[in-house]
PDB file of C-alpha atoms and ligand atoms in Angstrom:
ATOM      1  CA  UNK A   1     127.000 120.956  93.789  1.00  0.00           C
ATOM      2  CA  UNK A   2     127.845 125.258  95.022  1.00  0.00           C
ATOM      3  CA  UNK A   3     125.103 126.048  97.531  1.00  0.00           C
ATOM      4  CA  UNK A   4     124.766 128.944  94.484  1.00  0.00           C
ATOM      5  CA  UNK A   5     123.557 126.890  91.969  1.00  0.00           C
ATOM      6  CA  UNK A   6     121.353 124.857  94.594  1.00  0.00           C
ATOM      7  CA  UNK A   7     119.913 128.159  94.912  1.00  0.00           C
ATOM      8  CA  UNK A   8     119.547 129.058  91.377  1.00  0.00           C
ATOM      9  CA  UNK A   9     118.558 126.155  90.373  1.00  0.00           C
ATOM     10  CA  UNK A  10     115.511 125.860  93.177  1.00  0.00           C
ATOM     11  CA  UNK A  11     113.932 129.294  92.202  1.00  0.00           C
ATOM     12  CA  UNK A  12     114.654 127.942  88.072  1.00  0.00           C
ATOM     13  CA  UNK A  13     112.461 124.765  88.988  1.00  0.00           C
ATOM     14  CA  UNK A  14     109.875 126.655  91.127  1.00  0.00           C
ATOM     15  CA  UNK A  15     109.350 129.897  88.122  1.00  0.00           C
ATOM     16  CA  UNK A  16     108.637 126.682  85.372  1.00  0.00           C
ATOM     17  CA  UNK A  17     106.496 124.664  88.108  1.00  0.00           C
ATOM     18  CA  UNK A  18     104.303 128.344  87.744  1.00  0.00           C
ATOM     19  CA  UNK A  19     104.825 128.607  84.389  1.00  0.00           C
ATOM     20  CA  UNK A  20     103.405 125.258  83.499  1.00  0.00           C
ATOM     21  CA  UNK A  21     100.589 125.465  86.151  1.00  0.00           C
ATOM     22  CA  UNK A  22      99.621 128.667  84.219  1.00  0.00           C
ATOM     23  CA  UNK A  23      99.738 127.206  80.530  1.00  0.00           C
ATOM     24  CA  UNK A  24      97.839 123.910  81.679  1.00  0.00           C
ATOM     25  CA  UNK A  25      95.116 126.316  84.318  1.00  0.00           C
ATOM     26  CA  UNK A  26      96.467 124.663  86.921  1.00  0.00           C
ATOM     27  CA  UNK A  27      96.405 125.932  90.809  1.00  0.00           C
ATOM     28  CA  UNK A  28     100.771 126.412  91.332  1.00  0.00           C
ATOM     29  CA  UNK A  29      99.926 125.532  95.311  1.00  0.00           C
ATOM     30  CA  UNK A  30      98.275 122.451  94.205  1.00  0.00           C
ATOM     31  CA  UNK A  31     101.970 121.369  93.166  1.00  0.00           C
ATOM     32  CA  UNK A  32     104.900 120.197  95.788  1.00  0.00           C
ATOM     33  CA  UNK A  33     108.061 119.906  94.762  1.00  0.00           C
ATOM     34  CA  UNK A  34     110.190 117.210  96.538  1.00  0.00           C
ATOM     35  CA  UNK A  35     113.833 117.760  96.085  1.00  0.00           C
ATOM     36  CA  UNK A  36     115.050 114.083  95.534  1.00  0.00           C
ATOM     37  CA  UNK A  37     118.172 114.250  97.504  1.00  0.00           C
ATOM     38  CA  UNK A  38     119.924 110.478  96.823  1.00  0.00           C
ATOM     39  CA  UNK A  39     123.417 110.782  96.208  1.00  0.00           C
ATOM     40  CA  UNK A  40     123.902 114.201  97.279  1.00  0.00           C
ATOM     41  CA  UNK A  41     125.075 115.104 100.941  1.00  0.00           C
ATOM     42  CA  UNK A  42     123.169 116.515 103.768  1.00  0.00           C
ATOM     43  CA  UNK A  43     125.036 119.740 103.315  1.00  0.00           C
ATOM     44  CA  UNK A  44     122.765 119.846  99.996  1.00  0.00           C
ATOM     45  CA  UNK A  45     119.736 118.978 101.487  1.00  0.00           C
ATOM     46  CA  UNK A  46     120.440 121.406 103.985  1.00  0.00           C
ATOM     47  CA  UNK A  47     120.994 124.211 101.010  1.00  0.00           C
ATOM     48  CA  UNK A  48     118.243 123.556  99.487  1.00  0.00           C
ATOM     49  CA  UNK A  49     115.944 123.560 102.852  1.00  0.00           C
ATOM     50  CA  UNK A  50     117.487 126.570 103.686  1.00  0.00           C
ATOM     51  CA  UNK A  51     116.187 128.203 100.095  1.00  0.00           C
ATOM     52  CA  UNK A  52     112.811 126.746 100.993  1.00  0.00           C
ATOM     53  CA  UNK A  53     112.252 122.711 100.262  1.00  0.00           C
ATOM     54  CA  UNK A  54     110.376 121.156 102.900  1.00  0.00           C
ATOM     55  CA  UNK A  55     110.513 117.492 101.002  1.00  0.00           C
ATOM     56  CA  UNK A  56     112.678 115.042 100.258  1.00  0.00           C
ATOM     57  CA  UNK A  57     112.685 112.127  98.764  1.00  0.00           C
ATOM     58  CA  UNK A  58     115.662 109.523  99.119  1.00  0.00           C
ATOM     59  CA  UNK A  59     116.235 105.864  97.569  1.00  0.00           C
ATOM     60  CA  UNK A  60     118.548 103.955  99.122  1.00  0.00           C
ATOM     61  CA  UNK A  61     117.958 103.408 102.849  1.00  0.00           C
ATOM     62  CA  UNK A  62     120.916 103.003 105.051  1.00  0.00           C
ATOM     63  CA  UNK A  63     122.270 106.672 103.025  1.00  0.00           C
ATOM     64  CA  UNK A  64     119.029 107.850 103.930  1.00  0.00           C
ATOM     65  CA  UNK A  65     118.667 107.038 107.377  1.00  0.00           C
ATOM     66  CA  UNK A  66     122.097 109.231 108.381  1.00  0.00           C
ATOM     67  CA  UNK A  67     121.146 112.168 106.286  1.00  0.00           C
ATOM     68  CA  UNK A  68     118.179 112.577 107.512  1.00  0.00           C
ATOM     69  CA  UNK A  69     119.503 111.642 111.126  1.00  0.00           C
ATOM     70  CA  UNK A  70     122.070 115.262 110.611  1.00  0.00           C
ATOM     71  CA  UNK A  71     118.936 117.190 109.618  1.00  0.00           C
ATOM     72  CA  UNK A  72     116.720 116.218 112.276  1.00  0.00           C
ATOM     73  CA  UNK A  73     116.031 119.918 113.688  1.00  0.00           C
ATOM     74  CA  UNK A  74     115.260 120.980 110.354  1.00  0.00           C
ATOM     75  CA  UNK A  75     111.368 119.632 110.618  1.00  0.00           C
ATOM     76  CA  UNK A  76     111.874 117.792 106.707  1.00  0.00           C
ATOM     77  CA  UNK A  77     109.123 115.362 105.482  1.00  0.00           C
ATOM     78  CA  UNK A  78     111.567 112.732 104.549  1.00  0.00           C
ATOM     79  CA  UNK A  79     109.763 109.810 101.218  1.00  0.00           C
ATOM     80  CA  UNK A  80     110.907 106.645 100.271  1.00  0.00           C
ATOM     81  CA  UNK A  81     110.410 106.766  96.313  1.00  0.00           C
ATOM     82  CA  UNK A  82     113.144 103.744  95.996  1.00  0.00           C
ATOM     83  CA  UNK A  83     112.393 100.299  95.220  1.00  0.00           C
ATOM     84  CA  UNK A  84     111.688  98.688  99.025  1.00  0.00           C
ATOM     85  CA  UNK A  85     112.732  94.614  99.929  1.00  0.00           C
ATOM     86  CA  UNK A  86     111.286  93.158 102.570  1.00  0.00           C
ATOM     87  CA  UNK A  87     113.845  93.627 105.624  1.00  0.00           C
ATOM     88  CA  UNK A  88     113.903  97.385 104.997  1.00  0.00           C
ATOM     89  CA  UNK A  89     110.555  98.063 105.987  1.00  0.00           C
ATOM     90  CA  UNK A  90     110.678  98.185 109.651  1.00  0.00           C
ATOM     91  CA  UNK A  91     113.210 101.192 109.356  1.00  0.00           C
ATOM     92  CA  UNK A  92     111.312 102.708 106.799  1.00  0.00           C
ATOM     93  CA  UNK A  93     108.063 102.849 108.788  1.00  0.00           C
ATOM     94  CA  UNK A  94     109.857 104.271 111.701  1.00  0.00           C
ATOM     95  CA  UNK A  95     111.997 106.901 109.613  1.00  0.00           C
ATOM     96  CA  UNK A  96     110.064 108.349 106.425  1.00  0.00           C
ATOM     97  CA  UNK A  97     106.817 110.288 106.711  1.00  0.00           C
ATOM     98  CA  UNK A  98     105.767 108.820 102.934  1.00  0.00           C
ATOM     99  CA  UNK A  99     106.750 105.867 100.679  1.00  0.00           C
ATOM    100  CA  UNK A 100     105.870 105.890  97.148  1.00  0.00           C
ATOM    101  CA  UNK A 101     107.112 102.941  95.621  1.00  0.00           C
ATOM    102  CA  UNK A 102     104.771 100.260  97.264  1.00  0.00           C
ATOM    103  CA  UNK A 103     104.111  97.748  94.671  1.00  0.00           C
ATOM    104  CA  UNK A 104     102.723  94.526  96.513  1.00  0.00           C
ATOM    105  CA  UNK A 105     100.853  93.618  99.438  1.00  0.00           C
ATOM    106  CA  UNK A 106     103.279  91.421 101.467  1.00  0.00           C
ATOM    107  CA  UNK A 107     105.085  95.387 101.595  1.00  0.00           C
ATOM    108  CA  UNK A 108     101.501  97.110 102.681  1.00  0.00           C
ATOM    109  CA  UNK A 109     101.826  94.346 105.199  1.00  0.00           C
ATOM    110  CA  UNK A 110     104.339  95.254 106.632  1.00  0.00           C
ATOM    111  CA  UNK A 111     104.593  99.158 107.015  1.00  0.00           C
ATOM    112  CA  UNK A 112     101.431  98.489 108.265  1.00  0.00           C
ATOM    113  CA  UNK A 113     102.668  96.226 110.771  1.00  0.00           C
ATOM    114  CA  UNK A 114     105.740  98.195 111.734  1.00  0.00           C
ATOM    115  CA  UNK A 115     104.571 101.972 111.869  1.00  0.00           C
ATOM    116  CA  UNK A 116     104.816 102.885 115.170  1.00  0.00           C
ATOM    117  CA  UNK A 117     102.026 103.415 116.735  1.00  0.00           C
ATOM    118  CA  UNK A 118     101.841 107.042 118.342  1.00  0.00           C
ATOM    119  CA  UNK A 119     103.682 108.065 115.328  1.00  0.00           C
ATOM    120  CA  UNK A 120     100.883 110.057 112.788  1.00  0.00           C
ATOM    121  CA  UNK A 121      99.570 107.214 109.808  1.00  0.00           C
ATOM    122  CA  UNK A 122     102.315 107.094 107.113  1.00  0.00           C
ATOM    123  CA  UNK A 123     101.546 108.664 103.899  1.00  0.00           C
ATOM    124  CA  UNK A 124     101.605 106.553 100.947  1.00  0.00           C
ATOM    125  CA  UNK A 125     101.219 106.018  97.060  1.00  0.00           C
ATOM    126  CA  UNK A 126     101.236 103.171  95.263  1.00  0.00           C
ATOM    127  CA  UNK A 127     103.368 102.466  92.307  1.00  0.00           C
ATOM    128  CA  UNK A 128     101.984 101.311  89.008  1.00  0.00           C
ATOM    129  CA  UNK A 129     104.022  99.991  85.468  1.00  0.00           C
ATOM    130  CA  UNK A 130     102.517 102.241  83.604  1.00  0.00           C
ATOM    131  CA  UNK A 131     105.066 101.052  80.563  1.00  0.00           C
ATOM    132  CA  UNK A 132     104.507  97.836  80.583  1.00  0.00           C
ATOM    133  CA  UNK A 133     107.801  96.384  80.801  1.00  0.00           C
ATOM    134  CA  UNK A 134     108.952  93.858  82.800  1.00  0.00           C
ATOM    135  CA  UNK A 135     112.186  94.969  84.354  1.00  0.00           C
ATOM    136  CA  UNK A 136     110.530  98.116  85.712  1.00  0.00           C
ATOM    137  CA  UNK A 137     108.803  98.080  89.372  1.00  0.00           C
ATOM    138  CA  UNK A 138     105.651  99.126  89.773  1.00  0.00           C
ATOM    139  CA  UNK A 139     101.892  97.313  90.354  1.00  0.00           C
ATOM    140  CA  UNK A 140     100.476  96.143  86.668  1.00  0.00           C
ATOM    141  CA  UNK A 141      97.231  98.501  86.164  1.00  0.00           C
ATOM    142  CA  UNK A 142      94.494  95.786  86.026  1.00  0.00           C
ATOM    143  CA  UNK A 143      95.981  94.502  89.378  1.00  0.00           C
ATOM    144  CA  UNK A 144      95.610  97.710  90.802  1.00  0.00           C
ATOM    145  CA  UNK A 145      92.349  98.251  92.953  1.00  0.00           C
ATOM    146  CA  UNK A 146      93.034  95.192  94.291  1.00  0.00           C
ATOM    147  CA  UNK A 147      96.577  96.984  95.912  1.00  0.00           C
ATOM    148  CA  UNK A 148      93.844 100.082  96.124  1.00  0.00           C
ATOM    149  CA  UNK A 149      91.146  98.955  98.602  1.00  0.00           C
ATOM    150  CA  UNK A 150      93.741  96.667 100.744  1.00  0.00           C
ATOM    151  CA  UNK A 151      95.674  99.895 101.389  1.00  0.00           C
ATOM    152  CA  UNK A 152      92.467 101.526 102.548  1.00  0.00           C
ATOM    153  CA  UNK A 153      91.717  98.875 104.996  1.00  0.00           C
ATOM    154  CA  UNK A 154      94.947  98.582 106.681  1.00  0.00           C
ATOM    155  CA  UNK A 155      95.778  99.697 109.677  1.00  0.00           C
ATOM    156  CA  UNK A 156      98.182 103.233 110.426  1.00  0.00           C
ATOM    157  CA  UNK A 157      98.570 103.594 106.419  1.00  0.00           C
ATOM    158  CA  UNK A 158      96.908 106.612 104.737  1.00  0.00           C
ATOM    159  CA  UNK A 159      96.626 105.771 101.081  1.00  0.00           C
ATOM    160  CA  UNK A 160      97.506 108.916  99.306  1.00  0.00           C
ATOM    161  CA  UNK A 161      97.695 108.419  95.482  1.00  0.00           C
ATOM    162  CA  UNK A 162      99.910 106.571  92.923  1.00  0.00           C
ATOM    163  CA  UNK A 163     103.157 107.181  91.690  1.00  0.00           C
ATOM    164  CA  UNK A 164     104.749 106.136  88.245  1.00  0.00           C
ATOM    165  CA  UNK A 165     107.772 106.089  86.661  1.00  0.00           C
ATOM    166  CA  UNK A 166     107.327 105.609  83.248  1.00  0.00           C
ATOM    167  CA  UNK A 167     110.059 104.680  80.269  1.00  0.00           C
ATOM    168  CA  UNK A 168     112.326 107.897  79.181  1.00  0.00           C
ATOM    169  CA  UNK A 169     111.473 109.655  76.229  1.00  0.00           C
ATOM    170  CA  UNK A 170     112.512 113.083  74.849  1.00  0.00           C
ATOM    171  CA  UNK A 171     109.096 113.485  73.279  1.00  0.00           C
ATOM    172  CA  UNK A 172     106.595 116.165  74.929  1.00  0.00           C
ATOM    173  CA  UNK A 173     104.103 113.947  73.756  1.00  0.00           C
ATOM    174  CA  UNK A 174     105.094 110.707  74.644  1.00  0.00           C
ATOM    175  CA  UNK A 175     105.860 112.135  77.977  1.00  0.00           C
ATOM    176  CA  UNK A 176     102.176 113.449  78.162  1.00  0.00           C
ATOM    177  CA  UNK A 177     100.715 110.454  77.193  1.00  0.00           C
ATOM    178  CA  UNK A 178     102.162 108.279  79.636  1.00  0.00           C
ATOM    179  CA  UNK A 179     101.484 110.369  82.261  1.00  0.00           C
ATOM    180  CA  UNK A 180      97.824 111.047  81.401  1.00  0.00           C
ATOM    181  CA  UNK A 181      97.505 107.096  82.266  1.00  0.00           C
ATOM    182  CA  UNK A 182      98.711 107.920  85.028  1.00  0.00           C
ATOM    183  CA  UNK A 183      96.028 109.745  86.233  1.00  0.00           C
ATOM    184  CA  UNK A 184      93.266 108.580  84.179  1.00  0.00           C
ATOM    185  CA  UNK A 185      93.651 105.415  86.706  1.00  0.00           C
ATOM    186  CA  UNK A 186      94.553 107.601  89.341  1.00  0.00           C
ATOM    187  CA  UNK A 187      90.662 109.029  88.760  1.00  0.00           C
ATOM    188  CA  UNK A 188      89.492 105.384  88.846  1.00  0.00           C
ATOM    189  CA  UNK A 189      91.230 104.585  92.088  1.00  0.00           C
ATOM    190  CA  UNK A 190      89.987 107.976  93.761  1.00  0.00           C
ATOM    191  CA  UNK A 191      86.114 106.610  92.519  1.00  0.00           C
ATOM    192  CA  UNK A 192      86.362 104.544  95.187  1.00  0.00           C
ATOM    193  CA  UNK A 193      88.982 105.532  97.250  1.00  0.00           C
ATOM    194  CA  UNK A 194      87.791 109.570  97.545  1.00  0.00           C
ATOM    195  CA  UNK A 195      90.613 110.690 100.166  1.00  0.00           C
ATOM    196  CA  UNK A 196      93.326 110.676  97.390  1.00  0.00           C
ATOM    197  CA  UNK A 197      95.166 113.511  96.903  1.00  0.00           C
ATOM    198  CA  UNK A 198      98.316 113.192  95.105  1.00  0.00           C
ATOM    199  CA  UNK A 199      99.627 112.052  91.706  1.00  0.00           C
ATOM    200  CA  UNK A 200     103.382 112.051  92.247  1.00  0.00           C
ATOM    201  CA  UNK A 201     104.629 111.977  89.000  1.00  0.00           C
ATOM    202  CA  UNK A 202     107.197 114.016  86.457  1.00  0.00           C
ATOM    203  CA  UNK A 203     110.815 114.113  86.960  1.00  0.00           C
ATOM    204  CA  UNK A 204     113.448 116.988  86.076  1.00  0.00           C
ATOM    205  CA  UNK A 205     113.130 115.734  82.659  1.00  0.00           C
ATOM    206  CA  UNK A 206     109.710 115.391  81.930  1.00  0.00           C
ATOM    207  CA  UNK A 207     107.812 118.595  84.317  1.00  0.00           C
ATOM    208  CA  UNK A 208     106.062 119.992  82.067  1.00  0.00           C
ATOM    209  CA  UNK A 209     104.595 116.907  80.396  1.00  0.00           C
ATOM    210  CA  UNK A 210     103.738 116.067  84.187  1.00  0.00           C
ATOM    211  CA  UNK A 211     102.041 119.279  85.098  1.00  0.00           C
ATOM    212  CA  UNK A 212     100.231 119.113  82.053  1.00  0.00           C
ATOM    213  CA  UNK A 213      98.632 116.041  83.211  1.00  0.00           C
ATOM    214  CA  UNK A 214      97.641 116.989  86.291  1.00  0.00           C
ATOM    215  CA  UNK A 215     100.426 115.360  89.034  1.00  0.00           C
ATOM    216  CA  UNK A 216     100.382 117.130  92.513  1.00  0.00           C
ATOM    217  CA  UNK A 217     103.685 115.886  93.613  1.00  0.00           C
ATOM    218  CA  UNK A 218     106.998 115.989  91.535  1.00  0.00           C
ATOM    219  CA  UNK A 219     110.085 114.404  92.410  1.00  0.00           C
ATOM    220  CA  UNK A 220     112.901 116.771  91.076  1.00  0.00           C
ATOM    221  CA  UNK A 221     116.140 115.049  91.548  1.00  0.00           C
ATOM    222  CA  UNK A 222     119.075 116.476  88.900  1.00  0.00           C
ATOM    223  CA  UNK A 223     117.233 120.037  87.751  1.00  0.00           C
ATOM    224  CA  UNK A 224     117.866 121.259  91.970  1.00  0.00           C
ATOM    225  CA  UNK A 225     120.999 119.076  92.370  1.00  0.00           C
ATOM    226  CA  UNK A 226     123.078 118.683  89.348  1.00  0.00           C
ATOM    227  CA  UNK A 227     124.752 115.452  88.673  1.00  0.00           C
ATOM    228  CA  UNK A 228     124.425 113.111  90.814  1.00  0.00           C
ATOM    229  CA  UNK A 229     127.569 112.226  93.044  1.00  0.00           C
ATOM    230  CA  UNK A 230     127.886 108.161  92.190  1.00  0.00           C
TER     231      UNK A 230
HETATM  232  C1  PLP B   1     116.159 109.701  91.005  1.00  0.00           C
HETATM  233  C2  PLP B   1     114.162 109.901  90.930  1.00  0.00           C
HETATM  234  C3  PLP B   1     113.478 111.131  90.643  1.00  0.00           C
HETATM  235  C4  PLP B   1     114.477 112.493  90.710  1.00  0.00           C
HETATM  236  O1  PLP B   1     115.160 112.181  89.090  1.00  0.00           O
HETATM  237  P1  PLP B   1     115.597 113.577  88.105  1.00  0.00           P
HETATM  238  O2  PLP B   1     116.100 113.092  86.422  1.00  0.00           O
HETATM  239  O3  PLP B   1     116.997 113.569  88.489  1.00  0.00           O
HETATM  240  O4  PLP B   1     115.084 114.422  88.045  1.00  0.00           O
HETATM  241  C5  PLP B   1     113.223 110.662  90.610  1.00  0.00           C
HETATM  242  N1  PLP B   1     111.968 110.393  91.188  1.00  0.00           N
HETATM  243  C6  PLP B   1     112.832 108.187  91.471  1.00  0.00           C
HETATM  244  C7  PLP B   1     111.685 107.456  91.768  1.00  0.00           C
HETATM  245  C8  PLP B   1     113.902 108.682  91.153  1.00  0.00           C
HETATM  246  O5  PLP B   1     114.639 107.602  92.010  1.00  0.00           O
END
């Protein structure tokens, strides 16, 4: 992907975010765009950083660690958003500022235990399976309050919010309904944990629906970097 394209894509995404925010009476300042750089090079990350992106999302640990290392000087904020195997939690706890894809108690406990004591608390979002598909990761909505309570009481973690990856749909109203489902769960969880401030939803194809439903953090890959490299 050419540098110019990444720059132009970022400008376009930010314009779309501000247009959608206006349309749904949201303050654009409360919507963060995370650039999802999985499969993209460290050079692409640096191009996006130079164009003003500060938050980067990665799914694959080994690949992410190389990029984090190469981009050390840039003061970027790294988010782990991929499925988490328990043997990977230490490296995640040591190298990321945020983890969005937590769907079970075991992972939560390990991250709390392994977050270095001298680091800021690890920001976490709990991933909810809002589509009810058995193959998708995410905790079921009925088990959510238990995991919220655990996340609150564990040390070295800061529970920030909820995350979901809705089943793909091309229909705006379906996308919006899925996002509203997560927004309702978020408001319920927030009643017990008022510090929660992050609704992590919205990707390249459902950005507007996510903003309409109250997203505060969009995870945008292809609309910024183009097709993935593999
Ligand atoms: C890949 C990925 C994204 C970005 O998807 P795009 O459709 O490329 O914007 C967002 N969230 C998660 C969890 C992903 O794995």
